[in-house]
Structures are given as C-alpha cells and as structure tokens.
C-alpha cells in the first residue's frame, strides 16, 4: 500500500514537473507558402519603416513648431510615440516569421512582448478617447476650450492613459505568466498574444479568462462609449451650424476619425471581448494584422497628413532644410 502511495506521489511530481517544463514557444507566424512570405516580408518591412519614419516626423514637427503646441497636437504627438512603440513590439516578430518561418521564442521574451503589447493597446484606446473628448470640447464648447483643455488637463489625460495601460498589463501578464504550460508549445500566431497563450495552458484558466474579459470590457468598451458619445454630440452640433462649408469640413473630419476608431475597435473587440478561447486562430491572426499594421498607417493619414497646420509646418521645415 505504501509502495503504491509513493509511486502515485512520484507520478504526480513528474506531472507537475512536466507542466513547468516549457521554457520556450514556437511562433508559427503567417501560414503561407515560402514564395508568398518573401513578397509579404518586403511589403511589411516597407510599411514598418514608413510607419516609423512618418511618426517620427510628426513628433519632430509637434515639438519644433510653436504653432503646433496645442492640445490636439499634444495628443497627436503622444499617439505617434505610441505607434512607433506599438509597431516595434509586434512587427519585428512578424518579419522574422516571414523571413525564417516558424522560430523559437524564450518564455521570458514571450511574456515581455505580451506585457508591452497590452500596455500599448490599452493606452491607445484611452488616447483615442481623449482625442475624441478634445474634438468635442473644441467644437461643442469652444468658449470653454482654453480652460477645459489647459496643459495640466492634457498632461493628466495622457499620464492616466499610460498609467492605466501599465496597471492592466501588469495584472493580465501576471495571470498569464503564472499559468502552467506543459506542451505543446506551438503558438499559432505571429506574436505572443493572449488567446494563443491561453489555448496552450494545461491548467484551469477560468480566472485568467475572467480577468482578461473584464479588463477588455472596461478598457475597450468604456473608451469606445466615450468616443461614440463625443462624436455623436459633435454630429448634433455640426448639424446646427449655419454655414454649409463649416458643416462639410467638420463632418469630413469627424467621419475620418470614426473610420479609424471603427477599424481599430472592431478588430480588437472581436478578439478580446470574449469570455471563451478563440478557436479560429487564422482569423485571429488576420484581425491582428489589421490593428497592428493597418491602423497605425491610417492614423497618420487621417489625423495628421490631412491637417493644414501640419502641412504648413512640414513645408516650412522642408524649405529650411
């Protein structure tokens, strides 16, 4: 009897040991043919470099031109800094996967990537909501704009965005890193994301999924509601404007901003606001490409490149050069 008990304890110890043996993950990347991978590598590398260059240019313009020292451009500068970090967290692993195929990632590196990714995506949600509030105050409360959007308020909104992303990331990453991974260790994704990691865990993930779901509801849905409420109020205010030219201008700006918000939130909410694990990993990867690659490019075109003040600052910089 005692021998059987000892054997049973040894088997359990071995099982527990196996549950913590995974020291690295294998990222499959995009499941495509080698010939297609070469073409996509060139495309995504070009998009990555363009995103870095354009965002760096926006930050330089906002910092070096005093006429851009306004709340709107303060948030644009924050968004550009965030986008440079954002694409630098996910795009290199996508490019490595396209260049080499499936490759190994240490457990610590995977959790580090997840940590920074969650910070940045949560911060982007809050920044987009802050920008929507800024537009609302500028159009609907123009007389109170200097008071409501004074520098202290802008700094507080930006700091809250980054701090909120940090707190959410610490809690979510701690929960996911504390799970046991006993194999297989193959991640069907091009970077370390929440859903693929939960699918590989061999322990009960109900609590982790609950934390993931609740944080997604608070961050994604909360900021989305703020953005929609702001743009709805802007729409009502624009309809009451007597000038047709002013209505067209503000409607064009509002519609463009809503396109970016719609693309980003549609993909992100589908992936993260779900209480259960995602089974269609190919769809997950496709949507991840949308908000990690396409959205940063759209942000630049819509928020900056169509702006006359940014154009003027850019032309002055080119003439000076």
PDB file of C-alpha atoms in Angstrom:
ATOM      1  CA  UNK A   1       0.000   0.000   0.000  1.00  0.00           C
ATOM      2  CA  UNK A   2       2.790   2.404   0.955  1.00  0.00           C
ATOM      3  CA  UNK A   3       4.677   1.492  -2.239  1.00  0.00           C
ATOM      4  CA  UNK A   4       1.623   2.350  -4.349  1.00  0.00           C
ATOM      5  CA  UNK A   5       1.242   5.627  -2.473  1.00  0.00           C
ATOM      6  CA  UNK A   6       4.881   6.540  -3.093  1.00  0.00           C
ATOM      7  CA  UNK A   7       4.530   5.640  -6.779  1.00  0.00           C
ATOM      8  CA  UNK A   8       1.426   7.777  -7.057  1.00  0.00           C
ATOM      9  CA  UNK A   9       3.221  10.721  -5.438  1.00  0.00           C
ATOM     10  CA  UNK A  10       6.166  10.298  -7.796  1.00  0.00           C
ATOM     11  CA  UNK A  11       3.837  10.269 -10.809  1.00  0.00           C
ATOM     12  CA  UNK A  12       2.158  13.442  -9.602  1.00  0.00           C
ATOM     13  CA  UNK A  13       5.534  15.093  -9.058  1.00  0.00           C
ATOM     14  CA  UNK A  14       6.570  14.135 -12.574  1.00  0.00           C
ATOM     15  CA  UNK A  15       3.323  15.532 -13.950  1.00  0.00           C
ATOM     16  CA  UNK A  16       3.838  18.813 -12.106  1.00  0.00           C
ATOM     17  CA  UNK A  17       7.379  18.900 -13.367  1.00  0.00           C
ATOM     18  CA  UNK A  18       6.195  18.369 -16.920  1.00  0.00           C
ATOM     19  CA  UNK A  19       3.691  21.210 -16.516  1.00  0.00           C
ATOM     20  CA  UNK A  20       6.518  23.676 -15.953  1.00  0.00           C
ATOM     21  CA  UNK A  21       8.996  22.308 -18.479  1.00  0.00           C
ATOM     22  CA  UNK A  22       8.039  24.625 -21.343  1.00  0.00           C
ATOM     23  CA  UNK A  23      10.873  27.145 -21.478  1.00  0.00           C
ATOM     24  CA  UNK A  24      10.170  28.457 -24.966  1.00  0.00           C
ATOM     25  CA  UNK A  25       7.410  28.774 -27.538  1.00  0.00           C
ATOM     26  CA  UNK A  26       7.411  28.217 -31.280  1.00  0.00           C
ATOM     27  CA  UNK A  27       5.741  31.011 -33.242  1.00  0.00           C
ATOM     28  CA  UNK A  28       4.253  29.710 -36.475  1.00  0.00           C
ATOM     29  CA  UNK A  29       3.764  33.170 -37.981  1.00  0.00           C
ATOM     30  CA  UNK A  30       1.549  33.584 -41.009  1.00  0.00           C
ATOM     31  CA  UNK A  31       0.647  30.204 -42.504  1.00  0.00           C
ATOM     32  CA  UNK A  32       1.526  30.873 -46.144  1.00  0.00           C
ATOM     33  CA  UNK A  33       3.833  29.490 -48.821  1.00  0.00           C
ATOM     34  CA  UNK A  34       7.552  30.432 -48.867  1.00  0.00           C
ATOM     35  CA  UNK A  35       7.143  32.389 -52.113  1.00  0.00           C
ATOM     36  CA  UNK A  36       4.333  34.477 -50.638  1.00  0.00           C
ATOM     37  CA  UNK A  37       6.337  35.002 -47.452  1.00  0.00           C
ATOM     38  CA  UNK A  38       9.130  36.703 -49.413  1.00  0.00           C
ATOM     39  CA  UNK A  39       6.703  39.150 -51.021  1.00  0.00           C
ATOM     40  CA  UNK A  40       4.933  39.878 -47.733  1.00  0.00           C
ATOM     41  CA  UNK A  41       8.269  40.366 -45.984  1.00  0.00           C
ATOM     42  CA  UNK A  42       9.131  43.178 -48.399  1.00  0.00           C
ATOM     43  CA  UNK A  43       5.654  44.704 -48.054  1.00  0.00           C
ATOM     44  CA  UNK A  44       5.556  44.617 -44.253  1.00  0.00           C
ATOM     45  CA  UNK A  45       9.147  45.807 -43.919  1.00  0.00           C
ATOM     46  CA  UNK A  46       8.295  48.804 -46.108  1.00  0.00           C
ATOM     47  CA  UNK A  47       5.169  49.532 -44.074  1.00  0.00           C
ATOM     48  CA  UNK A  48       7.129  49.218 -40.827  1.00  0.00           C
ATOM     49  CA  UNK A  49       9.851  51.641 -41.921  1.00  0.00           C
ATOM     50  CA  UNK A  50       7.293  54.095 -43.315  1.00  0.00           C
ATOM     51  CA  UNK A  51       5.313  53.995 -40.076  1.00  0.00           C
ATOM     52  CA  UNK A  52       8.438  54.706 -38.026  1.00  0.00           C
ATOM     53  CA  UNK A  53       9.543  57.499 -40.362  1.00  0.00           C
ATOM     54  CA  UNK A  54       6.152  59.212 -40.550  1.00  0.00           C
ATOM     55  CA  UNK A  55       5.514  59.022 -36.804  1.00  0.00           C
ATOM     56  CA  UNK A  56       8.989  60.324 -36.031  1.00  0.00           C
ATOM     57  CA  UNK A  57       8.330  63.200 -38.439  1.00  0.00           C
ATOM     58  CA  UNK A  58       5.062  64.048 -36.684  1.00  0.00           C
ATOM     59  CA  UNK A  59       6.767  64.069 -33.268  1.00  0.00           C
ATOM     60  CA  UNK A  60       9.523  66.313 -34.639  1.00  0.00           C
ATOM     61  CA  UNK A  61       7.013  68.765 -36.157  1.00  0.00           C
ATOM     62  CA  UNK A  62       4.925  68.949 -32.987  1.00  0.00           C
ATOM     63  CA  UNK A  63       7.984  69.553 -30.801  1.00  0.00           C
ATOM     64  CA  UNK A  64       9.766  72.036 -33.079  1.00  0.00           C
ATOM     65  CA  UNK A  65       6.893  74.288 -34.205  1.00  0.00           C
ATOM     66  CA  UNK A  66       5.273  76.524 -31.603  1.00  0.00           C
ATOM     67  CA  UNK A  67       2.040  76.857 -33.617  1.00  0.00           C
ATOM     68  CA  UNK A  68       1.514  73.111 -33.043  1.00  0.00           C
ATOM     69  CA  UNK A  69       1.813  73.452 -29.270  1.00  0.00           C
ATOM     70  CA  UNK A  70      -1.912  72.886 -28.819  1.00  0.00           C
ATOM     71  CA  UNK A  71      -3.872  70.125 -27.051  1.00  0.00           C
ATOM     72  CA  UNK A  72      -4.834  68.448 -30.328  1.00  0.00           C
ATOM     73  CA  UNK A  73      -1.230  68.140 -31.451  1.00  0.00           C
ATOM     74  CA  UNK A  74      -0.077  67.213 -27.978  1.00  0.00           C
ATOM     75  CA  UNK A  75      -2.294  64.135 -28.196  1.00  0.00           C
ATOM     76  CA  UNK A  76      -1.153  63.506 -31.774  1.00  0.00           C
ATOM     77  CA  UNK A  77       2.451  63.544 -30.598  1.00  0.00           C
ATOM     78  CA  UNK A  78       1.605  61.055 -27.857  1.00  0.00           C
ATOM     79  CA  UNK A  79      -0.214  58.868 -30.358  1.00  0.00           C
ATOM     80  CA  UNK A  80       2.743  58.965 -32.741  1.00  0.00           C
ATOM     81  CA  UNK A  81       5.167  57.954 -29.971  1.00  0.00           C
ATOM     82  CA  UNK A  82       2.812  55.154 -29.028  1.00  0.00           C
ATOM     83  CA  UNK A  83       2.511  53.949 -32.636  1.00  0.00           C
ATOM     84  CA  UNK A  84       6.292  53.755 -33.001  1.00  0.00           C
ATOM     85  CA  UNK A  85       6.494  51.606 -29.869  1.00  0.00           C
ATOM     86  CA  UNK A  86       3.406  49.635 -30.883  1.00  0.00           C
ATOM     87  CA  UNK A  87       4.677  48.533 -34.283  1.00  0.00           C
ATOM     88  CA  UNK A  88       8.142  47.898 -32.837  1.00  0.00           C
ATOM     89  CA  UNK A  89       6.678  45.365 -30.399  1.00  0.00           C
ATOM     90  CA  UNK A  90       4.777  43.274 -32.966  1.00  0.00           C
ATOM     91  CA  UNK A  91       6.260  43.905 -36.414  1.00  0.00           C
ATOM     92  CA  UNK A  92       9.786  42.539 -35.807  1.00  0.00           C
ATOM     93  CA  UNK A  93       8.409  39.125 -34.813  1.00  0.00           C
ATOM     94  CA  UNK A  94       6.113  39.189 -37.859  1.00  0.00           C
ATOM     95  CA  UNK A  95       9.095  39.966 -40.105  1.00  0.00           C
ATOM     96  CA  UNK A  96      11.266  37.271 -38.510  1.00  0.00           C
ATOM     97  CA  UNK A  97       8.484  34.725 -39.068  1.00  0.00           C
ATOM     98  CA  UNK A  98       8.164  35.735 -42.713  1.00  0.00           C
ATOM     99  CA  UNK A  99      11.934  35.536 -43.205  1.00  0.00           C
ATOM    100  CA  UNK A 100      12.713  32.278 -41.385  1.00  0.00           C
ATOM    101  CA  UNK A 101       9.375  30.538 -40.949  1.00  0.00           C
ATOM    102  CA  UNK A 102       8.464  29.125 -37.510  1.00  0.00           C
ATOM    103  CA  UNK A 103      11.014  30.116 -34.879  1.00  0.00           C
ATOM    104  CA  UNK A 104      11.657  29.690 -31.149  1.00  0.00           C
ATOM    105  CA  UNK A 105      10.949  32.398 -28.566  1.00  0.00           C
ATOM    106  CA  UNK A 106      12.066  32.049 -24.918  1.00  0.00           C
ATOM    107  CA  UNK A 107       9.302  32.098 -22.330  1.00  0.00           C
ATOM    108  CA  UNK A 108      10.606  35.312 -20.734  1.00  0.00           C
ATOM    109  CA  UNK A 109      10.835  37.087 -24.091  1.00  0.00           C
ATOM    110  CA  UNK A 110       7.299  36.000 -24.939  1.00  0.00           C
ATOM    111  CA  UNK A 111       5.895  37.361 -21.664  1.00  0.00           C
ATOM    112  CA  UNK A 112       7.865  40.596 -22.120  1.00  0.00           C
ATOM    113  CA  UNK A 113       6.374  41.094 -25.575  1.00  0.00           C
ATOM    114  CA  UNK A 114       2.900  40.383 -24.204  1.00  0.00           C
ATOM    115  CA  UNK A 115       3.463  42.875 -21.368  1.00  0.00           C
ATOM    116  CA  UNK A 116       4.410  45.756 -23.661  1.00  0.00           C
ATOM    117  CA  UNK A 117       1.742  44.878 -26.213  1.00  0.00           C
ATOM    118  CA  UNK A 118      -1.029  45.068 -23.597  1.00  0.00           C
ATOM    119  CA  UNK A 119       0.311  48.380 -22.259  1.00  0.00           C
ATOM    120  CA  UNK A 120       0.333  49.929 -25.711  1.00  0.00           C
ATOM    121  CA  UNK A 121      -3.038  48.677 -26.922  1.00  0.00           C
ATOM    122  CA  UNK A 122      -4.779  49.797 -23.712  1.00  0.00           C
ATOM    123  CA  UNK A 123      -3.029  53.170 -23.823  1.00  0.00           C
ATOM    124  CA  UNK A 124      -4.067  53.651 -27.456  1.00  0.00           C
ATOM    125  CA  UNK A 125      -7.714  53.066 -26.553  1.00  0.00           C
ATOM    126  CA  UNK A 126      -7.561  55.711 -23.831  1.00  0.00           C
ATOM    127  CA  UNK A 127      -5.677  58.163 -26.043  1.00  0.00           C
ATOM    128  CA  UNK A 128      -8.267  57.804 -28.809  1.00  0.00           C
ATOM    129  CA  UNK A 129     -10.993  58.542 -26.260  1.00  0.00           C
ATOM    130  CA  UNK A 130      -9.033  61.581 -25.001  1.00  0.00           C
ATOM    131  CA  UNK A 131      -8.694  62.864 -28.560  1.00  0.00           C
ATOM    132  CA  UNK A 132     -12.431  62.419 -29.077  1.00  0.00           C
ATOM    133  CA  UNK A 133     -13.076  64.498 -25.932  1.00  0.00           C
ATOM    134  CA  UNK A 134     -10.684  67.157 -27.213  1.00  0.00           C
ATOM    135  CA  UNK A 135     -12.601  67.350 -30.504  1.00  0.00           C
ATOM    136  CA  UNK A 136     -15.873  67.525 -28.604  1.00  0.00           C
ATOM    137  CA  UNK A 137     -14.738  70.450 -26.455  1.00  0.00           C
ATOM    138  CA  UNK A 138     -13.256  72.271 -29.475  1.00  0.00           C
ATOM    139  CA  UNK A 139     -16.499  72.062 -31.487  1.00  0.00           C
ATOM    140  CA  UNK A 140     -19.230  71.975 -28.847  1.00  0.00           C
ATOM    141  CA  UNK A 141     -17.647  74.135 -26.105  1.00  0.00           C
ATOM    142  CA  UNK A 142     -15.278  76.464 -27.989  1.00  0.00           C
ATOM    143  CA  UNK A 143     -15.507  79.289 -25.434  1.00  0.00           C
ATOM    144  CA  UNK A 144     -14.504  76.957 -22.598  1.00  0.00           C
ATOM    145  CA  UNK A 145     -11.789  75.183 -24.620  1.00  0.00           C
ATOM    146  CA  UNK A 146      -8.768  77.076 -23.159  1.00  0.00           C
ATOM    147  CA  UNK A 147      -9.930  76.273 -19.637  1.00  0.00           C
ATOM    148  CA  UNK A 148     -11.142  72.693 -20.116  1.00  0.00           C
ATOM    149  CA  UNK A 149      -8.145  71.637 -22.209  1.00  0.00           C
ATOM    150  CA  UNK A 150      -5.404  73.564 -20.388  1.00  0.00           C
ATOM    151  CA  UNK A 151      -1.918  71.959 -20.264  1.00  0.00           C
ATOM    152  CA  UNK A 152      -2.461  70.401 -16.830  1.00  0.00           C
ATOM    153  CA  UNK A 153      -5.584  68.608 -18.036  1.00  0.00           C
ATOM    154  CA  UNK A 154      -3.864  67.349 -21.190  1.00  0.00           C
ATOM    155  CA  UNK A 155      -0.904  66.057 -19.189  1.00  0.00           C
ATOM    156  CA  UNK A 156      -3.292  64.387 -16.766  1.00  0.00           C
ATOM    157  CA  UNK A 157      -5.221  62.648 -19.557  1.00  0.00           C
ATOM    158  CA  UNK A 158      -2.030  61.444 -21.248  1.00  0.00           C
ATOM    159  CA  UNK A 159      -0.491  60.293 -17.970  1.00  0.00           C
ATOM    160  CA  UNK A 160      -3.698  58.482 -16.993  1.00  0.00           C
ATOM    161  CA  UNK A 161      -3.717  56.720 -20.365  1.00  0.00           C
ATOM    162  CA  UNK A 162      -0.191  55.363 -19.905  1.00  0.00           C
ATOM    163  CA  UNK A 163      -0.691  54.531 -16.222  1.00  0.00           C
ATOM    164  CA  UNK A 164      -3.966  52.732 -16.910  1.00  0.00           C
ATOM    165  CA  UNK A 165      -2.330  50.649 -19.626  1.00  0.00           C
ATOM    166  CA  UNK A 166       0.509  49.765 -17.247  1.00  0.00           C
ATOM    167  CA  UNK A 167      -1.837  48.615 -14.470  1.00  0.00           C
ATOM    168  CA  UNK A 168      -3.950  46.490 -16.808  1.00  0.00           C
ATOM    169  CA  UNK A 169      -0.848  44.971 -18.382  1.00  0.00           C
ATOM    170  CA  UNK A 170       0.687  44.065 -15.009  1.00  0.00           C
ATOM    171  CA  UNK A 171      -2.460  42.226 -13.894  1.00  0.00           C
ATOM    172  CA  UNK A 172      -3.078  40.404 -17.173  1.00  0.00           C
ATOM    173  CA  UNK A 173       0.550  39.444 -17.786  1.00  0.00           C
ATOM    174  CA  UNK A 174       0.940  38.207 -14.200  1.00  0.00           C
ATOM    175  CA  UNK A 175      -2.115  35.968 -14.586  1.00  0.00           C
ATOM    176  CA  UNK A 176      -0.953  34.530 -17.912  1.00  0.00           C
ATOM    177  CA  UNK A 177       2.681  34.089 -16.837  1.00  0.00           C
ATOM    178  CA  UNK A 178       1.500  32.262 -13.704  1.00  0.00           C
ATOM    179  CA  UNK A 179      -0.232  29.546 -15.728  1.00  0.00           C
ATOM    180  CA  UNK A 180       1.427  26.183 -16.373  1.00  0.00           C
ATOM    181  CA  UNK A 181       2.432  25.224 -19.912  1.00  0.00           C
ATOM    182  CA  UNK A 182       3.174  21.530 -20.263  1.00  0.00           C
ATOM    183  CA  UNK A 183       3.142  21.253 -24.048  1.00  0.00           C
ATOM    184  CA  UNK A 184       2.631  21.527 -26.909  1.00  0.00           C
ATOM    185  CA  UNK A 185       4.446  24.838 -27.100  1.00  0.00           C
ATOM    186  CA  UNK A 186       3.441  25.914 -30.620  1.00  0.00           C
ATOM    187  CA  UNK A 187       1.752  29.329 -30.854  1.00  0.00           C
ATOM    188  CA  UNK A 188      -0.362  29.684 -33.978  1.00  0.00           C
ATOM    189  CA  UNK A 189       0.305  33.400 -34.212  1.00  0.00           C
ATOM    190  CA  UNK A 190       2.996  35.867 -35.301  1.00  0.00           C
ATOM    191  CA  UNK A 191       3.488  37.322 -31.799  1.00  0.00           C
ATOM    192  CA  UNK A 192       2.747  36.365 -28.204  1.00  0.00           C
ATOM    193  CA  UNK A 193      -0.903  37.279 -27.749  1.00  0.00           C
ATOM    194  CA  UNK A 194      -3.413  36.492 -25.011  1.00  0.00           C
ATOM    195  CA  UNK A 195      -5.689  33.982 -26.748  1.00  0.00           C
ATOM    196  CA  UNK A 196      -2.979  31.712 -28.232  1.00  0.00           C
ATOM    197  CA  UNK A 197      -1.248  31.527 -24.850  1.00  0.00           C
ATOM    198  CA  UNK A 198      -4.482  30.622 -23.055  1.00  0.00           C
ATOM    199  CA  UNK A 199      -5.054  27.859 -25.590  1.00  0.00           C
ATOM    200  CA  UNK A 200      -1.698  26.286 -24.679  1.00  0.00           C
ATOM    201  CA  UNK A 201      -2.174  26.352 -20.920  1.00  0.00           C
ATOM    202  CA  UNK A 202      -2.758  22.984 -19.291  1.00  0.00           C
ATOM    203  CA  UNK A 203      -4.198  24.434 -16.090  1.00  0.00           C
ATOM    204  CA  UNK A 204      -7.627  25.856 -15.337  1.00  0.00           C
ATOM    205  CA  UNK A 205      -7.798  29.293 -16.978  1.00  0.00           C
ATOM    206  CA  UNK A 206     -11.276  30.417 -15.885  1.00  0.00           C
ATOM    207  CA  UNK A 207      -9.923  33.115 -13.551  1.00  0.00           C
ATOM    208  CA  UNK A 208      -7.438  34.358 -16.143  1.00  0.00           C
ATOM    209  CA  UNK A 209     -10.134  34.473 -18.816  1.00  0.00           C
ATOM    210  CA  UNK A 210     -12.383  36.385 -16.419  1.00  0.00           C
ATOM    211  CA  UNK A 211      -9.646  38.959 -15.725  1.00  0.00           C
ATOM    212  CA  UNK A 212      -8.981  39.229 -19.456  1.00  0.00           C
ATOM    213  CA  UNK A 213     -12.679  39.631 -20.249  1.00  0.00           C
ATOM    214  CA  UNK A 214     -13.400  42.209 -17.530  1.00  0.00           C
ATOM    215  CA  UNK A 215     -10.355  44.319 -18.381  1.00  0.00           C
ATOM    216  CA  UNK A 216     -11.356  44.217 -22.062  1.00  0.00           C
ATOM    217  CA  UNK A 217     -14.863  45.363 -21.184  1.00  0.00           C
ATOM    218  CA  UNK A 218     -13.583  48.229 -19.030  1.00  0.00           C
ATOM    219  CA  UNK A 219     -10.833  49.408 -21.388  1.00  0.00           C
ATOM    220  CA  UNK A 220     -12.241  48.694 -24.844  1.00  0.00           C
ATOM    221  CA  UNK A 221     -15.955  49.194 -24.274  1.00  0.00           C
ATOM    222  CA  UNK A 222     -15.511  52.082 -21.841  1.00  0.00           C
ATOM    223  CA  UNK A 223     -13.277  54.108 -24.142  1.00  0.00           C
ATOM    224  CA  UNK A 224     -15.397  53.185 -27.167  1.00  0.00           C
ATOM    225  CA  UNK A 225     -18.514  54.543 -25.464  1.00  0.00           C
ATOM    226  CA  UNK A 226     -16.672  57.775 -24.628  1.00  0.00           C
ATOM    227  CA  UNK A 227     -15.563  58.150 -28.250  1.00  0.00           C
ATOM    228  CA  UNK A 228     -19.007  57.401 -29.668  1.00  0.00           C
ATOM    229  CA  UNK A 229     -20.700  59.782 -27.227  1.00  0.00           C
ATOM    230  CA  UNK A 230     -18.245  62.555 -28.123  1.00  0.00           C
ATOM    231  CA  UNK A 231     -18.635  62.119 -31.862  1.00  0.00           C
ATOM    232  CA  UNK A 232     -22.423  61.859 -31.542  1.00  0.00           C
ATOM    233  CA  UNK A 233     -22.501  65.203 -29.722  1.00  0.00           C
ATOM    234  CA  UNK A 234     -20.180  66.631 -32.384  1.00  0.00           C
ATOM    235  CA  UNK A 235     -22.540  65.418 -35.107  1.00  0.00           C
ATOM    236  CA  UNK A 236     -25.520  67.101 -33.463  1.00  0.00           C
ATOM    237  CA  UNK A 237     -23.552  70.353 -33.039  1.00  0.00           C
ATOM    238  CA  UNK A 238     -22.373  70.292 -36.643  1.00  0.00           C
ATOM    239  CA  UNK A 239     -25.918  69.841 -37.949  1.00  0.00           C
ATOM    240  CA  UNK A 240     -26.904  73.046 -36.166  1.00  0.00           C
ATOM    241  CA  UNK A 241     -24.136  75.098 -37.793  1.00  0.00           C
ATOM    242  CA  UNK A 242     -25.473  77.754 -40.172  1.00  0.00           C
ATOM    243  CA  UNK A 243     -22.500  77.577 -42.558  1.00  0.00           C
ATOM    244  CA  UNK A 244     -22.570  74.743 -45.106  1.00  0.00           C
ATOM    245  CA  UNK A 245     -18.795  74.945 -45.592  1.00  0.00           C
ATOM    246  CA  UNK A 246     -18.181  74.568 -41.856  1.00  0.00           C
ATOM    247  CA  UNK A 247     -20.565  71.607 -41.729  1.00  0.00           C
ATOM    248  CA  UNK A 248     -18.771  69.847 -44.577  1.00  0.00           C
ATOM    249  CA  UNK A 249     -15.362  70.422 -43.014  1.00  0.00           C
ATOM    250  CA  UNK A 250     -16.336  69.185 -39.544  1.00  0.00           C
ATOM    251  CA  UNK A 251     -18.330  66.252 -40.904  1.00  0.00           C
ATOM    252  CA  UNK A 252     -15.364  65.191 -43.034  1.00  0.00           C
ATOM    253  CA  UNK A 253     -13.026  65.330 -40.035  1.00  0.00           C
ATOM    254  CA  UNK A 254     -15.478  63.512 -37.752  1.00  0.00           C
ATOM    255  CA  UNK A 255     -16.190  60.785 -40.326  1.00  0.00           C
ATOM    256  CA  UNK A 256     -12.471  60.216 -40.920  1.00  0.00           C
ATOM    257  CA  UNK A 257     -11.803  59.856 -37.210  1.00  0.00           C
ATOM    258  CA  UNK A 258     -14.708  57.443 -36.863  1.00  0.00           C
ATOM    259  CA  UNK A 259     -13.215  55.269 -39.618  1.00  0.00           C
ATOM    260  CA  UNK A 260     -10.008  54.827 -37.601  1.00  0.00           C
ATOM    261  CA  UNK A 261     -11.942  54.208 -34.384  1.00  0.00           C
ATOM    262  CA  UNK A 262     -14.228  51.728 -36.158  1.00  0.00           C
ATOM    263  CA  UNK A 263     -11.416  49.712 -37.729  1.00  0.00           C
ATOM    264  CA  UNK A 264      -9.381  49.545 -34.533  1.00  0.00           C
ATOM    265  CA  UNK A 265     -12.220  48.719 -32.155  1.00  0.00           C
ATOM    266  CA  UNK A 266     -13.967  46.248 -34.476  1.00  0.00           C
ATOM    267  CA  UNK A 267     -10.874  44.063 -34.713  1.00  0.00           C
ATOM    268  CA  UNK A 268      -9.820  44.486 -31.084  1.00  0.00           C
ATOM    269  CA  UNK A 269     -13.269  43.899 -29.571  1.00  0.00           C
ATOM    270  CA  UNK A 270     -13.827  40.754 -31.629  1.00  0.00           C
ATOM    271  CA  UNK A 271     -10.588  39.267 -30.340  1.00  0.00           C
ATOM    272  CA  UNK A 272     -10.504  40.413 -26.717  1.00  0.00           C
ATOM    273  CA  UNK A 273     -14.091  40.915 -25.546  1.00  0.00           C
ATOM    274  CA  UNK A 274     -14.846  37.204 -25.475  1.00  0.00           C
ATOM    275  CA  UNK A 275     -15.166  35.084 -22.334  1.00  0.00           C
ATOM    276  CA  UNK A 276     -14.007  31.912 -24.107  1.00  0.00           C
ATOM    277  CA  UNK A 277     -10.911  30.986 -26.060  1.00  0.00           C
ATOM    278  CA  UNK A 278     -10.786  31.803 -29.748  1.00  0.00           C
ATOM    279  CA  UNK A 279     -10.688  28.706 -31.904  1.00  0.00           C
ATOM    280  CA  UNK A 280     -10.168  30.307 -35.307  1.00  0.00           C
ATOM    281  CA  UNK A 281      -6.548  31.342 -34.951  1.00  0.00           C
ATOM    282  CA  UNK A 282      -6.211  32.168 -38.663  1.00  0.00           C
ATOM    283  CA  UNK A 283      -8.977  34.750 -38.315  1.00  0.00           C
ATOM    284  CA  UNK A 284      -7.306  35.949 -35.129  1.00  0.00           C
ATOM    285  CA  UNK A 285      -4.032  36.493 -36.991  1.00  0.00           C
ATOM    286  CA  UNK A 286      -5.772  38.301 -39.853  1.00  0.00           C
ATOM    287  CA  UNK A 287      -7.521  40.711 -37.497  1.00  0.00           C
ATOM    288  CA  UNK A 288      -4.289  41.211 -35.559  1.00  0.00           C
ATOM    289  CA  UNK A 289      -2.605  42.332 -38.787  1.00  0.00           C
ATOM    290  CA  UNK A 290      -5.399  44.893 -39.211  1.00  0.00           C
ATOM    291  CA  UNK A 291      -4.883  46.661 -35.889  1.00  0.00           C
ATOM    292  CA  UNK A 292      -1.113  46.181 -35.623  1.00  0.00           C
ATOM    293  CA  UNK A 293      -0.213  47.209 -39.192  1.00  0.00           C
ATOM    294  CA  UNK A 294      -3.121  48.908 -40.969  1.00  0.00           C
ATOM    295  CA  UNK A 295      -4.409  51.080 -38.121  1.00  0.00           C
ATOM    296  CA  UNK A 296      -1.086  52.880 -37.427  1.00  0.00           C
ATOM    297  CA  UNK A 297      -0.886  53.822 -41.114  1.00  0.00           C
ATOM    298  CA  UNK A 298      -4.500  55.045 -41.139  1.00  0.00           C
ATOM    299  CA  UNK A 299      -3.920  57.120 -38.018  1.00  0.00           C
ATOM    300  CA  UNK A 300      -1.186  59.093 -39.742  1.00  0.00           C
ATOM    301  CA  UNK A 301      -3.170  59.742 -42.909  1.00  0.00           C
ATOM    302  CA  UNK A 302      -6.374  60.746 -41.139  1.00  0.00           C
ATOM    303  CA  UNK A 303      -5.094  62.590 -38.072  1.00  0.00           C
ATOM    304  CA  UNK A 304      -2.040  64.324 -39.492  1.00  0.00           C
ATOM    305  CA  UNK A 305      -1.476  64.251 -43.237  1.00  0.00           C
ATOM    306  CA  UNK A 306      -4.881  65.844 -43.967  1.00  0.00           C
ATOM    307  CA  UNK A 307      -4.290  68.627 -41.430  1.00  0.00           C
ATOM    308  CA  UNK A 308      -3.461  72.057 -42.876  1.00  0.00           C
ATOM    309  CA  UNK A 309      -1.375  73.201 -39.910  1.00  0.00           C
ATOM    310  CA  UNK A 310       0.741  70.048 -40.094  1.00  0.00           C
ATOM    311  CA  UNK A 311       1.137  70.582 -43.847  1.00  0.00           C
ATOM    312  CA  UNK A 312       2.277  74.164 -43.284  1.00  0.00           C
ATOM    313  CA  UNK A 313       4.776  73.122 -40.601  1.00  0.00           C
ATOM    314  CA  UNK A 314       6.123  70.389 -42.874  1.00  0.00           C
ATOM    315  CA  UNK A 315       6.553  72.812 -45.798  1.00  0.00           C
ATOM    316  CA  UNK A 316       8.416  75.299 -43.582  1.00  0.00           C
ATOM    317  CA  UNK A 317      10.693  72.504 -42.379  1.00  0.00           C
ATOM    318  CA  UNK A 318      11.436  71.406 -45.948  1.00  0.00           C
ATOM    319  CA  UNK A 319      12.161  74.997 -47.047  1.00  0.00           C
ATOM    320  CA  UNK A 320      14.506  75.452 -44.089  1.00  0.00           C
ATOM    321  CA  UNK A 321      16.272  72.205 -44.963  1.00  0.00           C
TER     322      UNK A 321
END
